[in-house]
Short mmCIF file of C-alpha atoms in Angstrom, two decimals:
data_model
loop_
_atom_site.label_atom_id
_atom_site.label_comp_id
_atom_site.label_asym_id
_atom_site.label_seq_id
_atom_site.Cartn_x
_atom_site.Cartn_y
_atom_site.Cartn_z
CA UNK A 30 -22.95 -55.85 -28.46
CA UNK A 31 -24.51 -59.38 -28.14
CA UNK A 32 -26.78 -60.87 -30.71
CA UNK A 33 -29.00 -64.44 -30.58
CA UNK A 34 -30.23 -66.03 -33.50
CA UNK A 35 -32.88 -68.30 -33.52
CA UNK A 36 -33.73 -69.58 -37.23
CA UNK A 37 -36.58 -71.89 -36.50
CA UNK A 38 -39.57 -69.79 -36.43
CA UNK A 39 -41.94 -72.85 -35.67
CA UNK A 40 -41.62 -76.58 -35.01
CA UNK A 41 -44.11 -79.38 -34.32
CA UNK A 42 -43.59 -82.84 -33.22
CA UNK A 43 -45.58 -85.99 -32.13
CA UNK A 44 -45.81 -85.98 -28.29
CA UNK A 45 -43.60 -88.12 -26.60
CA UNK A 46 -40.85 -87.62 -29.25
CA UNK A 47 -38.00 -85.53 -29.14
CA UNK A 48 -37.52 -82.28 -30.09
CA UNK A 49 -34.21 -79.83 -30.96
CA UNK A 50 -34.40 -76.04 -31.00
CA UNK A 51 -31.34 -74.29 -32.45
CA UNK A 52 -29.68 -70.88 -31.10
CA UNK A 53 -26.60 -69.55 -31.95
CA UNK A 54 -25.33 -66.35 -30.43
CA UNK A 55 -22.64 -63.84 -31.22
CA UNK A 56 -20.54 -61.92 -28.98
CA UNK A 57 -16.71 -60.90 -28.01
CA UNK A 58 -17.26 -61.76 -23.93
CA UNK A 59 -15.77 -64.57 -22.13
CA UNK A 60 -17.76 -64.74 -19.35
CA UNK A 61 -21.47 -64.96 -19.83
CA UNK A 62 -24.74 -67.09 -18.87
CA UNK A 63 -26.83 -68.47 -21.71
CA UNK A 64 -30.79 -69.30 -20.88
CA UNK A 65 -33.98 -70.76 -22.44
CA UNK A 66 -37.18 -69.36 -21.53
CA UNK A 67 -40.58 -70.94 -22.19
CA UNK A 68 -43.40 -68.50 -22.49
CA UNK A 69 -46.71 -70.54 -22.86
CA UNK A 70 -50.25 -69.01 -23.77
CA UNK A 71 -50.85 -67.60 -20.29
CA UNK A 72 -47.27 -65.29 -21.25
CA UNK A 73 -45.77 -66.04 -18.37
CA UNK A 74 -42.24 -66.13 -18.71
CA UNK A 75 -40.64 -69.47 -17.30
CA UNK A 76 -36.58 -70.45 -16.98
CA UNK A 77 -36.23 -73.77 -18.45
CA UNK A 78 -32.72 -74.03 -18.03
CA UNK A 79 -29.55 -72.50 -17.87
CA UNK A 80 -25.84 -72.77 -18.94
CA UNK A 81 -22.63 -71.21 -17.56
CA UNK A 82 -19.87 -70.71 -20.19
CA UNK A 83 -17.22 -71.74 -18.36
CA UNK A 84 -18.71 -74.88 -17.69
CA UNK A 85 -17.96 -77.46 -19.98
CA UNK A 86 -20.44 -79.89 -19.01
CA UNK A 87 -23.98 -79.34 -20.53
CA UNK A 88 -26.65 -78.76 -18.36
CA UNK A 89 -29.58 -80.83 -17.94
CA UNK A 90 -33.16 -80.53 -16.09
CA UNK A 91 -35.19 -83.63 -16.41
CA UNK A 92 -36.40 -83.84 -19.75
CA UNK A 93 -34.40 -80.97 -21.05
CA UNK A 94 -30.96 -80.86 -21.74
CA UNK A 95 -28.69 -78.51 -23.90
CA UNK A 96 -26.10 -79.06 -26.52
CA UNK A 97 -23.39 -75.96 -25.48
CA UNK A 98 -20.94 -75.71 -28.06
CA UNK A 99 -18.79 -72.48 -26.93
CA UNK A 100 -16.01 -72.84 -29.96
CA UNK A 101 -19.39 -72.48 -32.63
CA UNK A 102 -21.36 -70.37 -30.47
CA UNK A 103 -24.13 -72.36 -30.53
CA UNK A 104 -26.82 -73.56 -27.61
CA UNK A 105 -29.49 -76.17 -28.78
CA UNK A 106 -32.37 -77.26 -26.66
CA UNK A 107 -33.66 -80.65 -26.20
CA UNK A 108 -36.67 -81.47 -25.05
CA UNK A 109 -37.15 -85.31 -24.62
CA UNK A 110 -40.27 -87.39 -24.28
CA UNK A 111 -42.35 -84.25 -25.43
CA UNK A 112 -45.56 -83.40 -23.57
CA UNK A 113 -48.41 -81.28 -24.41
CA UNK A 114 -47.59 -78.84 -21.65
CA UNK A 115 -44.52 -78.30 -23.52
CA UNK A 116 -46.25 -76.37 -26.13
CA UNK A 117 -45.21 -72.62 -25.85
CA UNK A 118 -42.81 -70.04 -27.29
CA UNK A 119 -39.32 -70.80 -26.54
CA UNK A 120 -36.50 -67.92 -26.36
CA UNK A 121 -32.91 -68.14 -26.18
CA UNK A 122 -31.16 -65.49 -24.18
CA UNK A 123 -27.87 -64.56 -23.42
CA UNK A 124 -26.71 -62.59 -20.58
CA UNK A 125 -22.84 -61.38 -19.94
CA UNK A 126 -21.30 -61.41 -16.28
CA UNK A 127 -19.56 -58.33 -14.84
CA UNK A 128 -19.54 -56.77 -11.53
CA UNK A 129 -22.51 -54.42 -11.73
CA UNK A 130 -25.12 -56.84 -10.92
CA UNK A 131 -27.25 -55.35 -13.55
CA UNK A 132 -26.58 -57.40 -16.51
CA UNK A 133 -29.50 -57.14 -18.86
CA UNK A 134 -30.69 -60.38 -21.12
CA UNK A 135 -30.53 -60.15 -25.03
CA UNK A 136 -33.29 -62.64 -26.43
CA UNK A 137 -33.68 -64.46 -29.95
CA UNK A 138 -36.68 -64.19 -31.45
CA UNK A 139 -38.47 -67.23 -30.62
CA UNK A 140 -39.49 -70.49 -32.11
CA UNK A 141 -42.98 -71.61 -31.57
CA UNK A 142 -42.93 -75.28 -30.54
CA UNK A 143 -46.37 -77.22 -30.93
CA UNK A 144 -46.92 -80.99 -29.26
CA UNK A 145 -49.46 -82.91 -31.07
CA UNK A 146 -51.32 -85.20 -29.80
CA UNK B 889 -39.79 -67.97 -3.74
CA UNK B 890 -38.34 -65.20 -6.22
CA UNK B 891 -42.08 -64.32 -7.15
CA UNK B 892 -43.02 -60.86 -8.94
CA UNK B 893 -46.16 -59.34 -9.70
CA UNK B 894 -47.67 -57.01 -12.07
CA UNK B 895 -50.36 -55.02 -11.87
CA UNK B 896 -52.71 -54.15 -13.46
CA UNK B 897 -52.81 -57.71 -15.83
CA UNK B 898 -55.17 -55.55 -18.33
CA UNK B 899 -55.90 -52.08 -18.92
CA UNK B 900 -57.75 -50.17 -21.58
CA UNK B 901 -57.03 -46.40 -21.77
CA UNK B 902 -58.10 -43.50 -24.02
CA UNK B 903 -55.59 -41.77 -26.29
CA UNK B 904 -53.96 -38.98 -24.48
CA UNK B 905 -54.23 -40.17 -21.09
CA UNK B 906 -51.49 -41.71 -18.68
CA UNK B 907 -51.49 -45.20 -17.51
CA UNK B 908 -49.36 -46.69 -14.46
CA UNK B 909 -47.98 -50.01 -14.36
CA UNK B 910 -46.97 -51.69 -11.19
CA UNK B 911 -44.06 -54.31 -10.64
CA UNK B 912 -43.28 -56.06 -7.56
CA UNK B 913 -40.76 -58.60 -5.92
CA UNK B 914 -43.29 -60.21 -3.43
CA UNK B 915 -40.92 -62.30 -1.35
CA UNK B 916 -37.11 -60.69 -2.41
CA UNK B 917 -35.34 -57.39 -2.46
CA UNK B 918 -34.44 -56.41 -5.99
CA UNK B 919 -31.77 -53.67 -6.51
CA UNK B 920 -32.42 -54.35 -10.45
CA UNK B 921 -35.75 -54.70 -12.08
CA UNK B 922 -35.90 -54.40 -16.11
CA UNK B 923 -38.77 -53.39 -18.16
CA UNK B 924 -39.72 -55.11 -21.64
CA UNK B 925 -42.21 -54.38 -24.33
CA UNK B 926 -43.62 -57.77 -26.56
CA UNK B 927 -45.84 -57.13 -29.51
CA UNK B 928 -47.69 -59.98 -30.66
CA UNK B 929 -45.85 -63.19 -31.93
CA UNK B 930 -42.47 -60.94 -31.32
CA UNK B 931 -39.75 -61.58 -29.14
CA UNK B 932 -39.33 -59.59 -25.71
CA UNK B 933 -37.68 -55.72 -26.18
CA UNK B 934 -35.98 -54.50 -23.30
CA UNK B 935 -37.25 -50.87 -22.71
CA UNK B 936 -34.87 -49.92 -19.81
CA UNK B 937 -33.09 -50.96 -16.71
CA UNK B 938 -34.39 -49.60 -13.21
CA UNK B 939 -32.11 -49.55 -10.30
CA UNK B 940 -33.12 -48.58 -6.76
CA UNK B 941 -32.81 -45.02 -6.12
CA UNK B 942 -31.11 -44.00 -8.85
CA UNK B 943 -32.44 -42.79 -12.40
CA UNK B 944 -33.71 -45.65 -15.01
CA UNK B 945 -30.79 -46.79 -18.08
CA UNK B 946 -32.98 -46.50 -21.31
CA UNK B 947 -32.28 -48.35 -24.24
CA UNK B 948 -31.89 -46.54 -27.66
CA UNK B 949 -34.62 -45.52 -29.44
CA UNK B 950 -36.71 -45.51 -26.10
CA UNK B 951 -38.16 -41.94 -25.26
CA UNK B 952 -37.68 -41.47 -21.35
CA UNK B 953 -40.00 -38.53 -21.56
CA UNK B 954 -42.97 -41.00 -22.66
CA UNK B 955 -42.19 -43.80 -20.70
CA UNK B 956 -41.64 -42.85 -16.97
CA UNK B 957 -39.88 -45.62 -14.52
CA UNK B 958 -39.37 -45.15 -11.04
CA UNK B 959 -37.69 -47.84 -8.68
CA UNK B 960 -38.65 -45.88 -5.08
CA UNK B 961 -37.87 -49.37 -2.90
CA UNK B 962 -36.32 -52.26 -3.42
CA UNK B 963 -39.67 -54.01 -3.99
CA UNK B 964 -41.46 -51.89 -6.44
CA UNK B 965 -40.78 -50.17 -9.86
CA UNK B 966 -43.50 -48.48 -11.81
CA UNK B 967 -43.68 -47.74 -15.35
CA UNK B 968 -45.96 -44.93 -16.40
CA UNK B 969 -46.76 -44.72 -20.29
CA UNK B 970 -47.64 -40.88 -20.51
CA UNK B 971 -49.97 -39.32 -23.19
CA UNK B 972 -50.77 -42.98 -24.42
CA UNK B 973 -51.39 -43.52 -28.18
CA UNK B 974 -52.82 -46.56 -29.79
CA UNK B 975 -49.25 -47.35 -31.13
CA UNK B 976 -48.35 -47.83 -27.43
CA UNK B 977 -50.78 -51.03 -27.33
CA UNK B 978 -48.48 -53.58 -26.44
CA UNK B 979 -47.72 -56.45 -23.99
CA UNK B 980 -45.21 -54.98 -21.14
CA UNK B 981 -43.20 -57.50 -18.75
CA UNK B 982 -41.16 -56.39 -16.06
CA UNK B 983 -38.51 -59.02 -14.34
CA UNK B 984 -36.58 -58.25 -11.16
CA UNK B 985 -33.15 -59.53 -10.29
CA UNK B 986 -31.76 -60.55 -6.88
CA UNK B 987 -28.83 -58.38 -5.65
CA UNK B 988 -25.68 -60.48 -7.11
CA UNK B 989 -27.74 -63.07 -8.68
CA UNK B 990 -27.69 -64.01 -12.19
CA UNK B 991 -31.39 -64.99 -12.88
CA UNK B 992 -34.16 -62.64 -13.90
CA UNK B 993 -37.75 -63.60 -12.66
CA UNK B 994 -40.72 -62.20 -14.73
CA UNK B 995 -43.78 -61.06 -13.81
CA UNK B 996 -47.08 -62.12 -15.61
CA UNK B 997 -47.23 -59.23 -17.96
CA UNK B 998 -49.58 -56.20 -18.38
CA UNK B 999 -51.47 -55.98 -21.74
CA UNK B 1000 -52.17 -52.34 -22.39
CA UNK B 1001 -54.69 -51.33 -24.85
CA UNK B 1002 -54.84 -47.60 -26.04
CA UNK B 1003 -58.31 -46.63 -27.63
#
């Protein structure tokens, strides 16, 4: 079974600053995906960024980037030039890859991020 | 593209009654849909995986006779909470997956309150 750990229940940062959210996971799988999801107050889950485990290059999406350390099983999210709209719960998630097409997501406990004006 | 809707967005029901929540993929066909439950300030807990045309696969500890899941078409899955009790009050979220895809698209959620 896979586990995902987010050790920071809450974080806050000044607007325009950079913040890094931590995530570690445990798995015996070799092929998998890692995701960061954002859940704003509306509670709509929004995909922020994804990383394929077989790729060594860290994924980036505009102001969002990850530091993927496969050997250490670490997958942190960096948000640059933070904006008020980034205020949300952030969940790290793991999904193994299989041929069946019904793989499930395993979520971490979340980090509540507050951007301070 | 890849929009998932849920209906209703909020529902209040009396203890002992049943309530049905619908999850629809609006612009794609989803062979697999997932149902999650989220308590306040907590993470999403997977309840079951729903495959079109077959029985749902429930996670350990989830009562299949209480949480009935039907995935009758490639665009619709329903979750029926039977004989609801106040402890069933929660936020229920569905997601849908494109065949052979790896991303799940989430619905906006349904807040269930049982009085």
